[in-house]
Backbone as CSV, one residue per row, in Angstrom:
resi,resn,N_x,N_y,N_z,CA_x,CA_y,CA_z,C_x,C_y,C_z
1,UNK,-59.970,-66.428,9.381,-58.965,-66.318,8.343,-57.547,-66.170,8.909
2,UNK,-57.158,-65.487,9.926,-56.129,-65.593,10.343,-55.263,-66.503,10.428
3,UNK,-56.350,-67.596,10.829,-55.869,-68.890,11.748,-55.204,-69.788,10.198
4,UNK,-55.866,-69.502,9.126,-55.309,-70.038,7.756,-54.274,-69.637,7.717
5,UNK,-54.169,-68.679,7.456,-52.793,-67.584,7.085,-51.587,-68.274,7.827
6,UNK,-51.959,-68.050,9.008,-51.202,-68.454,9.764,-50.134,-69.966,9.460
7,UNK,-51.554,-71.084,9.670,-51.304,-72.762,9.483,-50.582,-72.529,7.686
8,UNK,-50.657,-71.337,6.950,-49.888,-71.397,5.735,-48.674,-71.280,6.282
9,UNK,-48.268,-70.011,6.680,-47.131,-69.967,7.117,-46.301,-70.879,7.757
10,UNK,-46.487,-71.620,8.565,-45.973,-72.981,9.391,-45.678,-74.039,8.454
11,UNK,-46.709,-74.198,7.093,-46.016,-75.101,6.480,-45.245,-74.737,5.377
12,UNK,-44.936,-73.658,4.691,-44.028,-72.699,4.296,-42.506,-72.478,4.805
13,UNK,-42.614,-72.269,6.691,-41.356,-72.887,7.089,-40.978,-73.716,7.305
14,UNK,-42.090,-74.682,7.246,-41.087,-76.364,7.026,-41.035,-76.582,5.575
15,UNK,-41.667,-76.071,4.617,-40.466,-76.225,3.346,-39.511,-75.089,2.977
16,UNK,-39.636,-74.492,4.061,-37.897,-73.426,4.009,-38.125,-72.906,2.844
17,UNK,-39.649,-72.324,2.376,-39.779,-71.302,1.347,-39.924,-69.793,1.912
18,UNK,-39.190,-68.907,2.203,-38.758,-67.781,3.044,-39.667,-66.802,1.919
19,UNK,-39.399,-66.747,1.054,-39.811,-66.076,-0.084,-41.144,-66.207,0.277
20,UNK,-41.681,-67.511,-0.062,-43.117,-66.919,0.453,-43.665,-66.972,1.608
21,UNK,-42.997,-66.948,2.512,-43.172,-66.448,4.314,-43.669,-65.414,3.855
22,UNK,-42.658,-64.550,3.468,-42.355,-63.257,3.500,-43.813,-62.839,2.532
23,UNK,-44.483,-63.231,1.489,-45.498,-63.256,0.683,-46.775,-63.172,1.272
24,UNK,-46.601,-63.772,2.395,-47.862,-63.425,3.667,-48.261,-62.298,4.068
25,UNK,-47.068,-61.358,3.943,-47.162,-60.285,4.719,-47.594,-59.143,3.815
26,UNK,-48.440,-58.559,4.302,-48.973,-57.544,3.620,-47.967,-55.848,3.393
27,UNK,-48.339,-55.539,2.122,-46.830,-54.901,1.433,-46.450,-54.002,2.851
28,UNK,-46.899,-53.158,3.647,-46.880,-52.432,4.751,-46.895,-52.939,6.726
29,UNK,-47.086,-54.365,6.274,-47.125,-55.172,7.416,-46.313,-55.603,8.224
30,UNK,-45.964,-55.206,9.448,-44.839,-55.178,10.283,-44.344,-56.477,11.027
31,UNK,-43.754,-56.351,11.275,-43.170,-57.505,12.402,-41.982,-57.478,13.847
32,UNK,-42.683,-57.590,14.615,-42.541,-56.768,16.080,-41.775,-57.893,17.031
33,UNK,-40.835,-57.384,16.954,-39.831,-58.864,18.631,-39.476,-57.815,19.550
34,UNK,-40.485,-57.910,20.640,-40.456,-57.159,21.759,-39.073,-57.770,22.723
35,UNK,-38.986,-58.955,22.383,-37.677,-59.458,23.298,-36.364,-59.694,22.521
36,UNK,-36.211,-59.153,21.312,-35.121,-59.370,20.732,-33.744,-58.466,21.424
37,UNK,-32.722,-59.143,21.095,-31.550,-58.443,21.881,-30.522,-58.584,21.310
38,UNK,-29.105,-58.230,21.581,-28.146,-58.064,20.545,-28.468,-57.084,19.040
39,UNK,-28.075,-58.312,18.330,-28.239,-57.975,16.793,-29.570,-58.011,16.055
40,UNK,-30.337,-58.657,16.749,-31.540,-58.484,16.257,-32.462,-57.423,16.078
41,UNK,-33.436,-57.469,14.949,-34.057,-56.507,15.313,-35.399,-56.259,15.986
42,UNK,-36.078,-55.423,16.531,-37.144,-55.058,17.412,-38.166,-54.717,16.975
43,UNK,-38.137,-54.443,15.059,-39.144,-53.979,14.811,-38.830,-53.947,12.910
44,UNK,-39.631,-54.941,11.986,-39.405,-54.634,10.426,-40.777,-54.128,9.865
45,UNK,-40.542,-53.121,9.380,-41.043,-52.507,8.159,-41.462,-52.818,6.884
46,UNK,-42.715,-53.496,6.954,-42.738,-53.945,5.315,-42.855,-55.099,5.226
47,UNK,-43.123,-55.683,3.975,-42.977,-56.695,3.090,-41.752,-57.113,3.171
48,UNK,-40.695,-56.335,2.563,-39.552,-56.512,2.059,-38.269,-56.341,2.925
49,UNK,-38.480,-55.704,3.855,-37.552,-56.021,5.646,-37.934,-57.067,5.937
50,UNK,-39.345,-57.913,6.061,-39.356,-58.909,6.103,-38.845,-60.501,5.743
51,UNK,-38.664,-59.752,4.247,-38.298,-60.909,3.294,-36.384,-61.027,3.406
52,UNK,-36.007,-59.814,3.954,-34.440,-59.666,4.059,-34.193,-60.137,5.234
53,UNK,-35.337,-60.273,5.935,-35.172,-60.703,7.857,-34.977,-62.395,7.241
54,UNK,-35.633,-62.592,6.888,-36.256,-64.237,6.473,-35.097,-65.048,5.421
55,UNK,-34.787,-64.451,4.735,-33.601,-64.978,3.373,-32.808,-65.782,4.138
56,UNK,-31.862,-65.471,5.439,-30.906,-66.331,5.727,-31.404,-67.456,6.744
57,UNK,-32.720,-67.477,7.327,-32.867,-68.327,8.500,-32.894,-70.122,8.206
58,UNK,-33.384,-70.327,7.008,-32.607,-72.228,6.606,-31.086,-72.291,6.717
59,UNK,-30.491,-71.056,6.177,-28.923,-71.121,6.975,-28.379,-70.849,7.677
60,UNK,-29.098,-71.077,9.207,-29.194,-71.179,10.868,-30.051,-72.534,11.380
61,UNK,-31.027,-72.497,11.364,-32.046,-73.184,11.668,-32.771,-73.838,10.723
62,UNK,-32.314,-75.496,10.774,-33.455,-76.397,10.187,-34.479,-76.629,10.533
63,UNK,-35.781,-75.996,10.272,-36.881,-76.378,10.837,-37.278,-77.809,10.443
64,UNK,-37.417,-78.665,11.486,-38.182,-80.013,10.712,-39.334,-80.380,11.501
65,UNK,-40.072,-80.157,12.452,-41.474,-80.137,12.705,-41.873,-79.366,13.923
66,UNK,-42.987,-78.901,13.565,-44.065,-78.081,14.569,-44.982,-79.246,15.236
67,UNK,-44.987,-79.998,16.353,-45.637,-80.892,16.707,-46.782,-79.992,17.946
68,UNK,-46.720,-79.000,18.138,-47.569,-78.466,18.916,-47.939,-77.024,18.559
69,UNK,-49.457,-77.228,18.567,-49.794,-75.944,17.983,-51.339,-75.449,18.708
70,UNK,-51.268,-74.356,19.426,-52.658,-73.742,19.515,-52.852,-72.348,19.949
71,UNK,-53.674,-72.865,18.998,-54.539,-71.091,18.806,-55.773,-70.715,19.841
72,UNK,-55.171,-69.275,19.588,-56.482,-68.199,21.282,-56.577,-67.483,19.916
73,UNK,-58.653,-67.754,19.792,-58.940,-66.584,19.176,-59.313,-65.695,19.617
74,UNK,-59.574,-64.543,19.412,-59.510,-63.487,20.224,-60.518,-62.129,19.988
75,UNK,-61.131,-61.227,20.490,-62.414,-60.092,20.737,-61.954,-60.055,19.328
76,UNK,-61.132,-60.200,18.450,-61.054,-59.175,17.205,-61.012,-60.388,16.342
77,UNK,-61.805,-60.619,15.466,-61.724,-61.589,14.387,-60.829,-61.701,13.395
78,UNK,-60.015,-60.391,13.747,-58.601,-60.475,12.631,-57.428,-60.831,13.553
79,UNK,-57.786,-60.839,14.691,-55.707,-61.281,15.354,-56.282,-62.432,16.399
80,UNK,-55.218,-63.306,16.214,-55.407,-64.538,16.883,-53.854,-64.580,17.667
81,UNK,-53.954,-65.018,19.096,-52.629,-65.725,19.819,-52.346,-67.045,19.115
82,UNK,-50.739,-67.500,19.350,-50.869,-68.506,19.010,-49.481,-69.247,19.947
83,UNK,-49.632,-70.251,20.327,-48.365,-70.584,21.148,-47.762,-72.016,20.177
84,UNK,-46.956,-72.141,19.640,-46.479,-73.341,18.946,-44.630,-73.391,19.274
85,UNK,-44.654,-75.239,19.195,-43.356,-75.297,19.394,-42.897,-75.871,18.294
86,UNK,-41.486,-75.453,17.817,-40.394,-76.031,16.393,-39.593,-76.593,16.713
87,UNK,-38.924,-78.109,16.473,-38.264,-79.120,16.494,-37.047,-78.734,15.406
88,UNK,-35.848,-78.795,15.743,-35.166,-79.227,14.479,-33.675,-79.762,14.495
89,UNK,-33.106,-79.110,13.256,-31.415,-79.150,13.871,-30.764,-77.937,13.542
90,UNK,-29.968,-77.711,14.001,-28.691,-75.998,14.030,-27.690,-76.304,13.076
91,UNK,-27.831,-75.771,12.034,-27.270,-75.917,10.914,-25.787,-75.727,11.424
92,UNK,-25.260,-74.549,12.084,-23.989,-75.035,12.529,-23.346,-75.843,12.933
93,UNK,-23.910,-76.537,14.138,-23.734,-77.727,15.046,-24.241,-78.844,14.401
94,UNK,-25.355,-78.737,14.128,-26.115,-80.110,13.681,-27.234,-81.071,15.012
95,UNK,-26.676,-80.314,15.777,-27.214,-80.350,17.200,-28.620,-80.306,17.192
96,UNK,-29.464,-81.299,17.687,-31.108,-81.006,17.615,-31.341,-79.675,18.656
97,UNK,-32.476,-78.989,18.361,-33.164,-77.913,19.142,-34.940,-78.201,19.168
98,UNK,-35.317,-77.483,20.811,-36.799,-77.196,20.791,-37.421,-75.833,20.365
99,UNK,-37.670,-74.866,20.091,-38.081,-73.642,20.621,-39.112,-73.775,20.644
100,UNK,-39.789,-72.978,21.475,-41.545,-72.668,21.900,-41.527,-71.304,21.798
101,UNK,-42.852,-70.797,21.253,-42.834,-69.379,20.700,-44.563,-68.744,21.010
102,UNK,-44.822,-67.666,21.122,-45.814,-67.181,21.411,-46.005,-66.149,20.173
103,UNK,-47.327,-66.065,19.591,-47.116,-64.872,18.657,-48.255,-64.414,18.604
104,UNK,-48.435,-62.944,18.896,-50.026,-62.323,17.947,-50.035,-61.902,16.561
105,UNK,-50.614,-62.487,16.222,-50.551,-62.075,14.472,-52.142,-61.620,14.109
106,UNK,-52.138,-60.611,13.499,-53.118,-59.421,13.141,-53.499,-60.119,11.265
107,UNK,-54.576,-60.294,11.145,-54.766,-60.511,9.223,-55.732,-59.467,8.682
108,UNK,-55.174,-59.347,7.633,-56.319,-58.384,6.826,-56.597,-58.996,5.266
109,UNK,-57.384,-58.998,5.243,-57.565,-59.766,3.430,-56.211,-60.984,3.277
110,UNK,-56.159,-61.948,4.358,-55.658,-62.892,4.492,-54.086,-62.327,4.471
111,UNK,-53.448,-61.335,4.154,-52.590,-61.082,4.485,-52.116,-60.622,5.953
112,UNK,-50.621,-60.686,6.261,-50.841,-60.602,7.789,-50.272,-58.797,8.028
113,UNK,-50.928,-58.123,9.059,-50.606,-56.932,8.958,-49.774,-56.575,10.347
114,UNK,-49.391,-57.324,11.109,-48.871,-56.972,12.421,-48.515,-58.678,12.754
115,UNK,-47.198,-58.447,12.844,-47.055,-60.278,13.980,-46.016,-60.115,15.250
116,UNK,-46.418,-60.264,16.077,-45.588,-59.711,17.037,-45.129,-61.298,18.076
117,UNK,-43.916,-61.382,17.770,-43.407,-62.282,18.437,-42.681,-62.641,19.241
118,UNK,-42.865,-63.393,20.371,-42.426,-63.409,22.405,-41.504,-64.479,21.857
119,UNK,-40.568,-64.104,21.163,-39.582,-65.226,21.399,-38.127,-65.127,22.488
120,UNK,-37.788,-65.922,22.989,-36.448,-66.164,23.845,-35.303,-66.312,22.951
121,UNK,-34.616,-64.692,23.034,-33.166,-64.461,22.258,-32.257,-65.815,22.886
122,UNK,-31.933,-65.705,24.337,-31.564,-66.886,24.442,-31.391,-67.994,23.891
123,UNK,-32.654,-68.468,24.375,-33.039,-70.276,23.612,-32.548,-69.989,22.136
124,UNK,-33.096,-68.984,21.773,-32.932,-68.892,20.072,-31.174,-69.167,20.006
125,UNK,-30.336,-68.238,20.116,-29.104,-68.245,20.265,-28.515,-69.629,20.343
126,UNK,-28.481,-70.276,21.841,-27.938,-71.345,21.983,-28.569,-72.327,20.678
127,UNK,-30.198,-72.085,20.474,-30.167,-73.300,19.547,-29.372,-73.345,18.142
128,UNK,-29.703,-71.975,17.789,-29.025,-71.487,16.429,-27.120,-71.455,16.713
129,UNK,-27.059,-72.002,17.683,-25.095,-72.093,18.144,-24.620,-70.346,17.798
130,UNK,-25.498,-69.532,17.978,-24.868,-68.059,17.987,-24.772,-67.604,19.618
131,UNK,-25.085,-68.292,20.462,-25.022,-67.787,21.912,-23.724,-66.961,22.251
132,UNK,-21.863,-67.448,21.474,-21.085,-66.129,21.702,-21.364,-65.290,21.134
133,UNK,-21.987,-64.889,19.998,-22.236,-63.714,19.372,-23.210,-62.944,20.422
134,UNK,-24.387,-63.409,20.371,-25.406,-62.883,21.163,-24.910,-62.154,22.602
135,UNK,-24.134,-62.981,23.564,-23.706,-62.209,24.722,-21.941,-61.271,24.383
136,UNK,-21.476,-61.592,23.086,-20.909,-60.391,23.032,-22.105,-59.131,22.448
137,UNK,-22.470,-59.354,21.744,-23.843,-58.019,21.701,-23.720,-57.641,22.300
138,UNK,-24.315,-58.216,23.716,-24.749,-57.764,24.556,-23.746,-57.161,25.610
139,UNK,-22.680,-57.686,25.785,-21.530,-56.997,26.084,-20.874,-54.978,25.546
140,UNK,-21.233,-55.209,24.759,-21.078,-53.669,23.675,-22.068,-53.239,24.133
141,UNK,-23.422,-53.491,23.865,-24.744,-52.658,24.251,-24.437,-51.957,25.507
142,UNK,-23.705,-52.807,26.667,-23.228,-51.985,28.062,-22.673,-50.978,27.734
């Protein structure tokens, strides 16, 4: 079931329905970026941190296809790895982007209760054309 949940979600962000991204997630179900930096955050709470994380990302990032996708299932029949890459364009720039992403995502009654995602603030940045923002962040954080 995970692995559904999941393949929902993917095609959810290619129709840039955030709302129900966010509908995946179970009302208490977190979402974890161990590598986030700057402005981002490291850790949402909820359903509804979720859904406030999610509201602005079609106005950054056009997702227009996931051409690579696979799944590690894993000792626990509720959390699956998953490594997939997103194609698109940077709504600022207009500039095409790759990202490749790693994620464990945890399901419970098809909702997802934990997704924890290895993404590159970097890559993200430059693709999303926020890379000065991001290393001034990171500038202040010093």
């Amino acid at each position: 079931m995970p692995e559904e949940t999941f393949r929902r979600l993917l095609d959810l962000l290619l129709a840039k329905d955030m709302d129900a991204v966010a509908d995946l997630w179970a009302e208490h179900g977190v979402g974890e970026f161990p590598f986030a930096a700057g402005n981002s955050p490291k850790h949402l709470a909820g359903r509804e941190e979720v859904r406030q994380y999610l509201a602005g990302y079609p106005d950054l990032m056009d997702v227009r296809d996931i051409p690579e996708v696979t799944v590690h299932h894993t000792r626990q029949p509720d959390t699956i790895v998953v490594e997939f890459t997103a194609n698109g364009r940077t709504v600022r720039t207009g500039e095409p982007y790759q990202l490749d992403y790693i994620a464990v995502i945890t399901v419970q009654d098809g909702l997802i209760t934990r997704y924890r995602d290895y993404w590159s603030p970097l890559a993200t940045a430059t693709a999303a054309g926020t890379l000065p923002e991001l290393l001034d962040a990171l500038r202040a954080d010093r």
